[in-house]
CSV table of C-alpha atoms in Angstrom, one decimal:
chain,number,residue,atom,x,y,z
A,1,MET,CA,23.2,17.5,-19.9
A,2,SER,CA,20.9,19.1,-22.6
A,3,LEU,CA,17.9,17.4,-24.1
A,4,ALA,CA,19.7,17.2,-27.5
A,5,THR,CA,22.7,15.4,-26.0
A,6,GLN,CA,20.3,13.0,-24.1
A,7,GLU,CA,18.5,12.2,-27.2
A,8,LYS,CA,21.7,11.5,-29.1
A,9,ASP,CA,23.0,9.3,-26.3
A,10,PHE,CA,19.8,7.4,-26.1
A,11,SER,CA,20.6,4.7,-28.7
A,12,ARG,CA,18.6,2.1,-30.4
A,13,TYR,CA,20.0,-0.4,-27.8
A,14,ASP,CA,18.8,1.7,-24.9
A,15,ARG,CA,15.4,2.1,-26.5
A,16,LYS,CA,15.0,-1.6,-26.9
A,17,LEU,CA,16.1,-2.3,-23.3
A,18,GLU,CA,13.6,0.2,-22.0
A,19,PHE,CA,10.9,-1.4,-24.1
A,20,ILE,CA,11.8,-4.8,-22.5
A,21,LEU,CA,11.8,-3.2,-19.0
A,22,ARG,CA,8.5,-1.5,-19.4
A,23,THR,CA,6.9,-4.7,-20.7
A,24,ALA,CA,8.5,-6.8,-17.9
A,25,ALA,CA,7.2,-4.3,-15.3
A,26,ARG,CA,3.7,-4.7,-16.7
A,27,ILE,CA,3.9,-8.5,-16.5
A,28,PHE,CA,5.5,-8.5,-13.0
A,29,ALA,CA,2.6,-6.2,-11.9
A,30,GLU,CA,0.0,-8.5,-13.4
A,31,LYS,CA,1.3,-12.0,-12.5
A,32,GLY,CA,3.9,-11.3,-9.7
A,33,TYR,CA,7.6,-11.6,-10.2
A,34,HIS,CA,8.0,-15.2,-9.0
A,35,SER,CA,5.2,-16.4,-11.3
A,36,THR,CA,6.7,-14.8,-14.3
A,37,SER,CA,9.2,-16.6,-16.5
A,38,MET,CA,11.6,-15.2,-19.0
A,39,ARG,CA,9.5,-17.1,-21.6
A,40,ASP,CA,6.5,-14.9,-20.6
A,41,ILE,CA,8.6,-11.8,-21.2
A,42,SER,CA,9.9,-13.2,-24.5
A,43,ARG,CA,6.3,-13.8,-25.6
A,44,ALA,CA,5.1,-10.3,-24.6
A,45,THR,CA,8.0,-8.4,-26.1
A,46,GLU,CA,8.4,-10.7,-29.2
A,47,VAL,CA,12.1,-10.8,-28.4
A,48,SER,CA,13.6,-14.3,-28.5
A,49,LEU,CA,15.0,-15.7,-25.2
A,50,ALA,CA,18.5,-15.5,-26.6
A,51,GLY,CA,17.8,-11.9,-27.6
A,52,LEU,CA,16.6,-11.1,-24.0
A,53,TYR,CA,19.8,-12.4,-22.5
A,54,HIS,CA,21.6,-9.9,-24.8
A,55,TYR,CA,20.0,-7.1,-22.7
A,56,CYS,CA,20.1,-8.6,-19.2
A,57,ARG,CA,21.8,-11.5,-17.5
A,58,SER,CA,18.7,-12.8,-15.6
A,59,LYS,CA,15.1,-12.1,-14.6
A,60,GLN,CA,16.5,-10.8,-11.3
A,61,GLU,CA,18.5,-8.2,-13.3
A,62,LEU,CA,15.3,-7.1,-15.1
A,63,LEU,CA,13.7,-6.5,-11.7
A,64,PHE,CA,16.7,-4.7,-10.5
A,65,LEU,CA,16.8,-2.4,-13.5
A,66,ILE,CA,13.1,-1.6,-13.1
A,67,GLN,CA,13.5,-0.7,-9.4
A,68,ASP,CA,16.8,1.1,-9.8
A,69,ASN,CA,15.5,3.2,-12.7
A,70,CYS,CA,12.3,4.2,-10.8
A,71,PHE,CA,14.0,5.3,-7.5
A,72,GLY,CA,16.8,6.8,-9.5
A,73,ARG,CA,14.7,8.9,-11.8
A,74,VAL,CA,12.1,10.1,-9.2
A,75,LEU,CA,14.9,11.1,-6.8
A,76,GLU,CA,17.0,12.8,-9.5
A,77,ARG,CA,14.0,14.8,-10.8
A,78,LEU,CA,13.1,15.8,-7.2
A,79,GLN,CA,16.6,17.0,-6.4
A,80,GLU,CA,16.8,19.0,-9.6
A,81,ARG,CA,13.4,20.8,-8.9
A,82,LEU,CA,14.2,21.3,-5.1
A,83,ARG,CA,17.3,23.3,-6.1
A,84,GLN,CA,14.9,26.0,-7.5
A,85,THR,CA,12.4,26.0,-4.7
A,86,SER,CA,12.7,27.5,-1.2
A,87,GLY,CA,10.4,27.5,1.8
A,88,PRO,CA,9.5,24.3,3.7
A,89,VAL,CA,5.9,24.1,2.7
A,90,ALA,CA,6.6,24.9,-1.0
A,91,ARG,CA,9.3,22.2,-1.0
A,92,LEU,CA,7.0,19.6,0.6
A,93,ARG,CA,4.3,20.5,-2.0
A,94,LEU,CA,6.9,19.9,-4.7
A,95,PHE,CA,7.8,16.5,-3.2
A,96,ILE,CA,4.1,15.4,-3.3
A,97,GLU,CA,3.6,16.7,-6.8
A,98,ASN,CA,6.8,15.1,-8.0
A,99,HIS,CA,6.1,11.7,-6.5
A,100,LEU,CA,2.4,11.5,-7.5
A,101,SER,CA,2.8,12.7,-11.1
A,102,PHE,CA,5.8,10.4,-11.6
A,103,PHE,CA,4.1,7.3,-10.3
A,104,ALA,CA,0.7,8.1,-11.8
A,105,ALA,CA,2.6,7.8,-15.1
A,106,ASN,CA,4.3,4.6,-13.9
A,107,MET,CA,1.6,2.6,-12.1
A,108,ALA,CA,2.8,-0.9,-13.0
A,109,GLU,CA,6.3,0.0,-11.9
A,110,MET,CA,4.8,1.4,-8.6
A,111,LYS,CA,3.1,-1.9,-7.9
A,112,VAL,CA,6.3,-3.8,-8.6
A,113,LEU,CA,8.3,-1.5,-6.3
A,114,SER,CA,5.7,-2.2,-3.6
A,115,HIS,CA,5.1,-5.9,-4.0
A,116,GLU,CA,8.6,-7.0,-5.0
A,117,ALA,CA,10.6,-4.9,-2.5
A,118,ASP,CA,11.9,-8.2,-1.0
A,119,SER,CA,12.4,-10.1,-4.2
A,120,LEU,CA,15.9,-8.8,-5.0
A,121,GLU,CA,18.8,-10.5,-3.4
A,122,GLY,CA,22.4,-9.6,-2.4
A,123,GLU,CA,24.1,-6.6,-3.9
A,124,MET,CA,21.2,-5.7,-6.2
A,125,ASN,CA,18.9,-5.5,-3.1
A,126,ALA,CA,21.5,-3.4,-1.3
A,127,LEU,CA,21.8,-1.0,-4.2
A,128,VAL,CA,18.1,-0.4,-4.5
A,129,SER,CA,17.6,-0.3,-0.7
A,130,ALA,CA,20.2,2.4,-0.5
A,131,LYS,CA,18.4,4.6,-3.1
A,132,LYS,CA,15.0,3.9,-1.4
A,133,GLN,CA,16.4,4.9,2.0
A,134,HIS,CA,17.9,8.1,0.6
A,135,TYR,CA,14.6,9.0,-0.9
A,136,THR,CA,12.7,8.2,2.3
A,137,ARG,CA,15.1,10.2,4.4
A,138,LEU,CA,14.7,13.2,2.1
A,139,ALA,CA,10.9,12.9,2.4
A,140,ARG,CA,11.1,12.7,6.2
A,141,GLN,CA,13.4,15.8,6.2
A,142,LEU,CA,10.9,17.7,4.0
A,143,VAL,CA,7.9,16.7,6.3
A,144,GLY,CA,10.0,17.6,9.4
A,145,ASP,CA,11.0,21.0,8.0
A,146,ALA,CA,7.3,21.9,7.3
A,147,LEU,CA,6.4,20.7,10.8
A,148,ALA,CA,9.2,22.8,12.4
A,149,GLU,CA,7.9,25.9,10.6
A,150,LYS,CA,4.4,25.2,11.8
A,151,SER,CA,5.6,24.8,15.4
A,152,ALA,CA,7.3,28.1,15.2
A,153,HIS,CA,4.0,29.8,14.5
A,154,SER,CA,1.4,27.8,16.4
A,155,SER,CA,1.0,26.0,19.7
A,156,GLY,CA,-1.0,23.0,18.5
A,157,ARG,CA,0.5,19.5,19.2
A,158,PRO,CA,2.4,18.4,16.1
A,159,VAL,CA,1.7,15.0,14.4
A,160,ASP,CA,4.5,12.4,15.0
A,161,LEU,CA,7.1,12.8,12.2
A,162,THR,CA,7.4,9.1,11.5
A,163,VAL,CA,3.7,8.5,11.3
A,164,ALA,CA,3.3,11.6,9.1
A,165,THR,CA,6.0,10.6,6.7
A,166,TYR,CA,4.7,7.0,6.2
A,167,ALA,CA,1.1,8.2,6.1
A,168,LEU,CA,2.0,10.4,3.2
A,169,PHE,CA,3.8,7.5,1.4
A,170,GLY,CA,0.7,5.4,2.1
A,171,MET,CA,-1.8,8.0,0.7
A,172,MET,CA,0.4,8.4,-2.4
A,173,ASN,CA,1.5,4.8,-3.0
A,174,TRP,CA,-1.9,3.3,-2.5
A,175,ILE,CA,-3.1,4.9,-5.8
A,176,TYR,CA,-2.0,1.8,-7.8
A,177,ASN,CA,-4.9,0.0,-6.1
A,178,TRP,CA,-7.7,2.4,-7.3
A,179,TYR,CA,-6.6,5.3,-9.5
A,180,ASP,CA,-7.0,5.3,-13.2
A,181,PRO,CA,-5.0,8.0,-14.9
A,182,ARG,CA,-7.3,7.8,-17.9
A,183,GLY,CA,-10.4,8.2,-15.7
A,184,LYS,CA,-12.4,11.3,-14.9
A,185,LEU,CA,-10.1,12.5,-12.1
A,186,SER,CA,-7.0,14.1,-13.7
A,187,VAL,CA,-3.5,13.7,-12.3
A,188,ALA,CA,-3.5,17.4,-11.5
A,189,GLU,CA,-6.8,17.0,-9.5
A,190,LEU,CA,-5.4,13.9,-7.7
A,191,VAL,CA,-2.3,15.9,-6.8
A,192,GLU,CA,-4.3,18.9,-5.6
A,193,ASN,CA,-6.6,16.8,-3.4
A,194,ILE,CA,-3.9,14.7,-1.8
A,195,THR,CA,-1.7,17.8,-1.2
A,196,ARG,CA,-4.6,19.7,0.4
A,197,LEU,CA,-5.6,16.7,2.6
A,198,PHE,CA,-2.1,16.0,3.8
A,199,LEU,CA,-0.9,19.6,4.3
A,200,THR,CA,-4.1,20.6,6.1
A,201,GLY,CA,-3.7,17.5,8.3
A,202,LEU,CA,-0.1,18.3,9.0
A,203,LEU,CA,-0.2,22.1,9.3
A,204,GLY,CA,-3.8,22.9,10.2
A,205,ALA,CA,-6.4,24.8,8.1
A,206,ALA,CA,-4.7,28.1,7.6
A,207,GLU,CA,-1.7,27.3,5.4
A,208,HIS,CA,-3.2,25.1,2.7
A,209,GLU,CA,-6.0,27.1,1.2
A,210,SER,CA,-4.4,28.4,-2.0
A,211,PRO,CA,-2.3,25.6,-3.5
A,212,SER,CA,0.3,27.2,-5.7
A,213,PHE,CA,2.4,24.3,-6.9
A,214,ALA,CA,3.3,24.1,-10.6
A,215,THR,CA,0.9,22.2,-12.8
A,216,ALA,CA,3.3,21.6,-15.6
A,217,THR,CA,2.5,17.9,-15.3
A,218,GLY,CA,0.4,17.7,-18.4
A,219,THR,CA,3.1,18.7,-20.8
A,220,GLU,CA,6.1,16.7,-19.6
A,221,PRO,CA,6.4,13.0,-20.4
A,222,LEU,CA,6.9,11.3,-17.1
A,223,SER,CA,7.1,7.7,-18.0
A,224,VAL,CA,10.2,6.2,-16.4
A,225,TRP,CA,10.9,4.7,-19.8
A,226,ARG,CA,11.9,7.3,-22.5
A,227,ALA,CA,11.1,5.4,-25.7
A,228,PRO,CA,7.6,5.7,-27.0
A,229,LYS,CA,6.0,2.3,-27.3
A,230,SER,CA,4.9,2.7,-30.9
A,231,ASP,CA,8.6,3.1,-31.9
A,232,LEU,CA,9.3,-0.5,-30.9
A,233,LEU,CA,6.2,-2.4,-31.8
A,234,ASN,CA,7.6,-2.7,-35.3
A,235,PRO,CA,11.3,-2.7,-34.7
B,1,MET,CA,-24.3,-15.2,20.7
B,2,SER,CA,-22.7,-15.0,24.2
B,3,LEU,CA,-19.0,-15.4,24.8
B,4,ALA,CA,-19.6,-18.7,26.7
B,5,THR,CA,-21.5,-20.2,23.7
B,6,GLN,CA,-18.8,-19.0,21.4
B,7,GLU,CA,-16.1,-20.6,23.5
B,8,LYS,CA,-18.1,-23.9,23.6
B,9,ASP,CA,-18.6,-23.9,19.8
B,10,PHE,CA,-15.0,-23.1,19.3
B,11,SER,CA,-13.8,-26.7,19.2
B,12,ARG,CA,-10.4,-28.3,19.0
B,13,TYR,CA,-10.9,-28.7,15.2
B,14,ASP,CA,-11.5,-24.9,14.9
B,15,ARG,CA,-8.5,-24.1,17.0
B,16,LYS,CA,-6.3,-26.3,14.9
B,17,LEU,CA,-7.7,-24.8,11.7
B,18,GLU,CA,-7.0,-21.3,12.9
B,19,PHE,CA,-3.5,-22.2,13.9
B,20,ILE,CA,-3.0,-23.5,10.3
B,21,LEU,CA,-4.5,-20.3,8.8
B,22,ARG,CA,-2.4,-18.0,11.0
B,23,THR,CA,0.8,-19.9,10.1
B,24,ALA,CA,-0.1,-19.9,6.4
B,25,ALA,CA,-0.8,-16.2,6.5
B,26,ARG,CA,2.7,-15.6,7.9
B,27,ILE,CA,4.3,-17.7,5.2
B,28,PHE,CA,2.3,-16.2,2.4
B,29,ALA,CA,3.3,-12.7,3.7
B,30,GLU,CA,7.0,-13.7,3.8
B,31,LYS,CA,7.3,-15.7,0.5
B,32,GLY,CA,4.3,-14.7,-1.5
B,33,TYR,CA,1.3,-17.0,-2.1
B,34,HIS,CA,2.5,-18.4,-5.5
B,35,SER,CA,6.0,-19.3,-4.1
B,36,THR,CA,4.6,-21.1,-1.1
B,37,SER,CA,3.8,-24.8,-1.3
B,38,MET,CA,1.5,-26.9,0.9
B,39,ARG,CA,4.8,-28.7,1.9
B,40,ASP,CA,6.1,-25.3,3.3
B,41,ILE,CA,2.9,-25.0,5.3
B,42,SER,CA,3.2,-28.6,6.5
B,43,ARG,CA,6.7,-28.0,7.6
B,44,ALA,CA,5.9,-24.8,9.5
B,45,THR,CA,2.8,-26.2,11.2
B,46,GLU,CA,4.2,-29.6,11.8
B,47,VAL,CA,1.0,-31.0,10.4
B,48,SER,CA,1.4,-33.7,7.8
B,49,LEU,CA,0.3,-33.0,4.2
B,50,ALA,CA,-2.6,-35.5,4.6
B,51,GLY,CA,-3.5,-33.8,7.9
B,52,LEU,CA,-3.6,-30.4,6.1
B,53,TYR,CA,-6.0,-31.7,3.5
B,54,HIS,CA,-8.3,-32.7,6.4
B,55,TYR,CA,-8.7,-29.0,7.1
B,56,CYS,CA,-8.8,-27.5,3.6
B,57,ARG,CA,-9.2,-28.8,0.1
B,58,SER,CA,-6.3,-26.7,-1.4
B,59,LYS,CA,-3.8,-23.9,-0.9
B,60,GLN,CA,-6.4,-21.7,-2.7
B,61,GLU,CA,-8.9,-22.5,0.0
B,62,LEU,CA,-6.4,-21.5,2.7
B,63,LEU,CA,-5.9,-18.1,1.1
B,64,PHE,CA,-9.7,-17.8,0.8
B,65,LEU,CA,-10.3,-18.6,4.5
B,66,ILE,CA,-7.6,-16.0,5.5
B,67,GLN,CA,-9.1,-13.3,3.4
B,68,ASP,CA,-12.7,-14.1,4.2
B,69,ASN,CA,-12.0,-14.3,7.9
B,70,CYS,CA,-10.2,-10.9,7.9
B,71,PHE,CA,-12.8,-8.9,6.0
B,72,GLY,CA,-15.6,-10.7,7.8
B,73,ARG,CA,-14.3,-10.1,11.3
B,74,VAL,CA,-13.2,-6.4,10.8
B,75,LEU,CA,-16.6,-5.6,9.2
B,76,GLU,CA,-18.6,-7.5,11.8
B,77,ARG,CA,-16.7,-5.8,14.7
B,78,LEU,CA,-17.2,-2.4,13.0
B,79,GLN,CA,-21.0,-2.8,12.5
B,80,GLU,CA,-21.5,-3.9,16.1
B,81,ARG,CA,-19.6,-0.9,17.4
B,82,LEU,CA,-21.3,1.5,15.0
B,83,ARG,CA,-24.7,0.5,16.4
B,84,GLN,CA,-23.7,2.2,19.7
B,85,THR,CA,-22.2,5.3,18.2
B,86,SER,CA,-23.9,8.4,16.7
B,87,GLY,CA,-22.6,11.6,15.1
B,88,PRO,CA,-20.7,11.5,11.7
B,89,VAL,CA,-17.3,12.4,13.1
B,90,ALA,CA,-17.4,10.0,16.0
B,91,ARG,CA,-18.5,7.2,13.6
B,92,LEU,CA,-15.6,8.0,11.3
B,93,ARG,CA,-13.2,8.0,14.3
B,94,LEU,CA,-14.5,4.6,15.3
B,95,PHE,CA,-14.0,3.3,11.8
B,96,ILE,CA,-10.3,4.4,11.8
B,97,GLU,CA,-9.7,3.0,15.3
B,98,ASN,CA,-11.4,-0.3,14.4
B,99,HIS,CA,-9.4,-0.8,11.2
B,100,LEU,CA,-6.0,0.2,12.6
B,101,SER,CA,-6.3,-1.7,15.8
B,102,PHE,CA,-7.5,-4.8,14.0
B,103,PHE,CA,-4.8,-4.8,11.3
B,104,ALA,CA,-2.0,-3.8,13.7
B,105,ALA,CA,-2.8,-7.1,15.4
B,106,ASN,CA,-2.9,-8.9,12.1
B,107,MET,CA,-0.1,-7.4,10.0
B,108,ALA,CA,0.8,-10.6,8.1
B,109,GLU,CA,-2.9,-11.0,7.1
B,110,MET,CA,-2.9,-7.3,6.0
B,111,LYS,CA,0.0,-7.9,3.7
B,112,VAL,CA,-1.7,-11.0,2.3
B,113,LEU,CA,-4.9,-9.1,1.7
B,114,SER,CA,-3.0,-6.4,-0.1
B,115,HIS,CA,-0.6,-8.5,-2.2
B,116,GLU,CA,-2.8,-11.4,-2.9
B,117,ALA,CA,-6.0,-9.6,-3.7
B,118,ASP,CA,-5.9,-11.0,-7.3
B,119,SER,CA,-4.7,-14.5,-6.4
B,120,LEU,CA,-8.1,-16.0,-5.7
B,121,GLU,CA,-10.2,-17.3,-8.6
B,122,GLY,CA,-13.8,-17.9,-9.5
B,123,GLU,CA,-16.4,-18.1,-6.7
B,124,MET,CA,-13.8,-17.6,-3.9
B,125,ASN,CA,-12.7,-14.4,-5.5
B,126,ALA,CA,-16.3,-13.2,-5.9
B,127,LEU,CA,-17.2,-13.9,-2.2
B,128,VAL,CA,-14.1,-12.0,-0.9
B,129,SER,CA,-14.6,-9.2,-3.4
B,130,ALA,CA,-18.2,-8.8,-2.3
B,131,LYS,CA,-17.2,-8.4,1.4
B,132,LYS,CA,-14.4,-6.0,0.5
B,133,GLN,CA,-16.7,-3.9,-1.6
B,134,HIS,CA,-19.2,-3.8,1.2
B,135,TYR,CA,-16.5,-2.7,3.6
B,136,THR,CA,-15.2,0.0,1.2
B,137,ARG,CA,-18.7,1.3,0.5
B,138,LEU,CA,-19.3,1.6,4.3
B,139,ALA,CA,-16.0,3.5,4.7
B,140,ARG,CA,-16.9,5.9,1.8
B,141,GLN,CA,-20.3,6.5,3.4
B,142,LEU,CA,-18.7,7.4,6.8
B,143,VAL,CA,-16.2,9.7,5.1
B,144,GLY,CA,-19.0,11.3,3.1
B,145,ASP,CA,-21.2,11.8,6.1
B,146,ALA,CA,-18.4,13.6,7.9
B,147,LEU,CA,-17.7,15.7,4.9
B,148,ALA,CA,-21.4,16.6,4.6
B,149,GLU,CA,-21.5,17.7,8.2
B,150,LYS,CA,-18.4,19.9,7.6
B,151,SER,CA,-20.0,21.5,4.5
B,152,ALA,CA,-23.1,22.4,6.6
B,153,HIS,CA,-20.9,24.4,9.0
B,154,SER,CA,-18.1,25.9,6.7
B,155,SER,CA,-17.6,27.3,3.3
B,156,GLY,CA,-14.2,25.7,2.5
B,157,ARG,CA,-13.9,23.6,-0.6
B,158,PRO,CA,-14.3,19.9,0.4
B,159,VAL,CA,-11.8,17.2,-0.6
B,160,ASP,CA,-12.9,14.8,-3.3
B,161,LEU,CA,-14.8,11.9,-1.6
B,162,THR,CA,-13.1,9.2,-3.6
B,163,VAL,CA,-9.6,10.6,-3.0
B,164,ALA,CA,-10.3,11.1,0.7
B,165,THR,CA,-11.6,7.5,1.1
B,166,TYR,CA,-8.7,5.8,-0.6
B,167,ALA,CA,-6.1,8.2,0.9
B,168,LEU,CA,-7.4,7.0,4.3
B,169,PHE,CA,-7.1,3.3,3.3
B,170,GLY,CA,-3.6,4.1,2.0
B,171,MET,CA,-2.5,5.8,5.2
B,172,MET,CA,-3.9,2.9,7.3
B,173,ASN,CA,-3.0,-0.1,5.1
B,174,TRP,CA,0.6,1.1,4.4
B,175,ILE,CA,1.5,0.3,8.0
B,176,TYR,CA,2.5,-3.2,7.2
B,177,ASN,CA,5.5,-1.7,5.4
B,178,TRP,CA,6.9,0.2,8.4
B,179,TYR,CA,5.0,-0.2,11.6
B,180,ASP,CA,6.2,-2.5,14.4
B,181,PRO,CA,3.5,-3.1,17.0
B,182,ARG,CA,6.2,-4.1,19.5
B,183,GLY,CA,8.2,-0.9,18.9
B,184,LYS,CA,8.1,2.3,20.8
B,185,LEU,CA,5.0,3.7,19.1
B,186,SER,CA,2.0,2.0,20.7
B,187,VAL,CA,-1.1,1.1,18.7
B,188,ALA,CA,-3.0,3.7,20.6
B,189,GLU,CA,-0.5,6.4,19.6
B,190,LEU,CA,-0.6,5.2,16.0
B,191,VAL,CA,-4.4,5.4,16.0
B,192,GLU,CA,-4.3,8.9,17.6
B,193,ASN,CA,-1.8,10.3,15.1
B,194,ILE,CA,-3.4,8.9,12.0
B,195,THR,CA,-6.9,10.0,13.2
B,196,ARG,CA,-5.7,13.5,13.9
B,197,LEU,CA,-3.9,13.8,10.6
B,198,PHE,CA,-6.8,12.5,8.5
B,199,LEU,CA,-9.6,14.3,10.4
B,200,THR,CA,-7.8,17.6,10.4
B,201,GLY,CA,-7.1,17.1,6.7
B,202,LEU,CA,-10.7,16.3,5.9
B,203,LEU,CA,-12.5,18.7,8.3
B,204,GLY,CA,-10.0,21.5,9.0
B,205,ALA,CA,-8.3,22.4,12.3
B,206,ALA,CA,-11.3,23.1,14.6
B,207,GLU,CA,-13.0,19.7,14.9
B,208,HIS,CA,-10.1,17.4,15.7
B,209,GLU,CA,-8.4,18.9,18.7
B,210,SER,CA,-9.7,16.6,21.5
B,211,PRO,CA,-9.7,13.1,20.3
B,212,SER,CA,-12.3,11.2,22.3
B,213,PHE,CA,-12.4,7.8,20.7
B,214,ALA,CA,-12.4,4.8,23.0
B,215,THR,CA,-9.0,3.4,23.8
B,216,ALA,CA,-10.1,-0.1,24.9
B,217,THR,CA,-7.7,-1.5,22.4
B,218,GLY,CA,-5.2,-2.7,24.9
B,219,THR,CA,-7.5,-5.1,26.8
B,220,GLU,CA,-9.2,-6.9,23.9
B,221,PRO,CA,-7.5,-9.6,21.9
B,222,LEU,CA,-7.8,-8.5,18.3
B,223,SER,CA,-6.0,-11.2,16.4
B,224,VAL,CA,-8.2,-12.5,13.7
B,225,TRP,CA,-7.4,-16.0,15.0
B,226,ARG,CA,-8.9,-16.8,18.3
B,227,ALA,CA,-6.8,-19.6,19.6
B,228,PRO,CA,-3.7,-18.6,21.5
B,229,LYS,CA,-0.6,-19.9,19.7
B,230,SER,CA,0.9,-21.7,22.8
B,231,ASP,CA,-2.2,-23.9,22.9
B,232,LEU,CA,-1.2,-25.5,19.7
B,233,LEU,CA,2.5,-25.7,19.7
B,234,ASN,CA,2.2,-28.9,21.7
B,235,PRO,CA,-1.1,-30.3,20.5
């Protein structure tokens, strides 16, 4: 789908819904999902309670849409970029860059994904869990492929695949506790340092020295929500 | 203070309090602090509400005691062990082993420390934050010392100290999302893999190959709460 078509399809209704989701994510991240009421979200969005229920059936559905959107978008973007990239190490680099640049632009959503993983129930939980599992399996595959290539060229004892995969997620996902995207460390520098630390740890010193991943991060809007905020402050 | 003195000082009152704290930590980890009531804790501990208020003034104080105990104990244990260890890499290894073995034995508490970091207010928040900052500064110092030693012996570009420190905390603290201490990967193997991954990433391939940290983990009871559970099920 071309960008022009996307823009056309992205109606006023969708923009408003995304504004509500973005705001809800911020409040869930600040107060916790269970401590937040629809009234809090109404107040922050300046959308009436009745208006909110025009966009979602419940607070639970808001949480679902936030989580589903995040895992959906980060996975979709990754798969699209992986299609154009070959070589296990290059593909693993791409995964790290994709995950970090996406979540550095969506830190509130990242905290909500982490803290409210168990807050969804029933079918909504099942749908999000399936996407998350798909994403985790893909990550494990990429780490495993890089490890296999290393084993073919060296005799060192490889790191356990499960530990390596979750250590990578831990290094990346922990950023919501300390990283400020507007601070002195740019997203590109964050990506470069985490990539170097992890790839050197996984593969040894030789293969990491000249990082060559794309640094197109600065030009592309990576917020999970498409509508610019200013557009909706005065609807 | 000798072990004998500790045991004598550790009265029936203390044992009961620790049982309450351990149980409260488990429930906060499962349901979240804000969604848990004192009645939930009363039900799980089989201690009456009036009885609970004999041990703590409020639910807030329970959360404070859990957090304060965790940061206090892990820091105290680290400082004691660091006194007997020299050499930047050995000291950093010790830090990783100390942190992981402690929190692998206290996973519910670890989740509470992470998810409820902002749930304490006023002075209780200030006291816990001070301990946490002390612990984080010490970690940063240990990572920095190891990096400095590396720089003295090699010309490779070092990883950013802040990124390295928080990446290490991320790798370690994320375990509450995936690791099962009763599963097939032992705590010693977890420690060995994370240590190798991080130290290789930080220092390059040469310095990590023969891990020589103490593996006394198996013999020492590392639960933050001293009283064995069975002791209190039938008080």
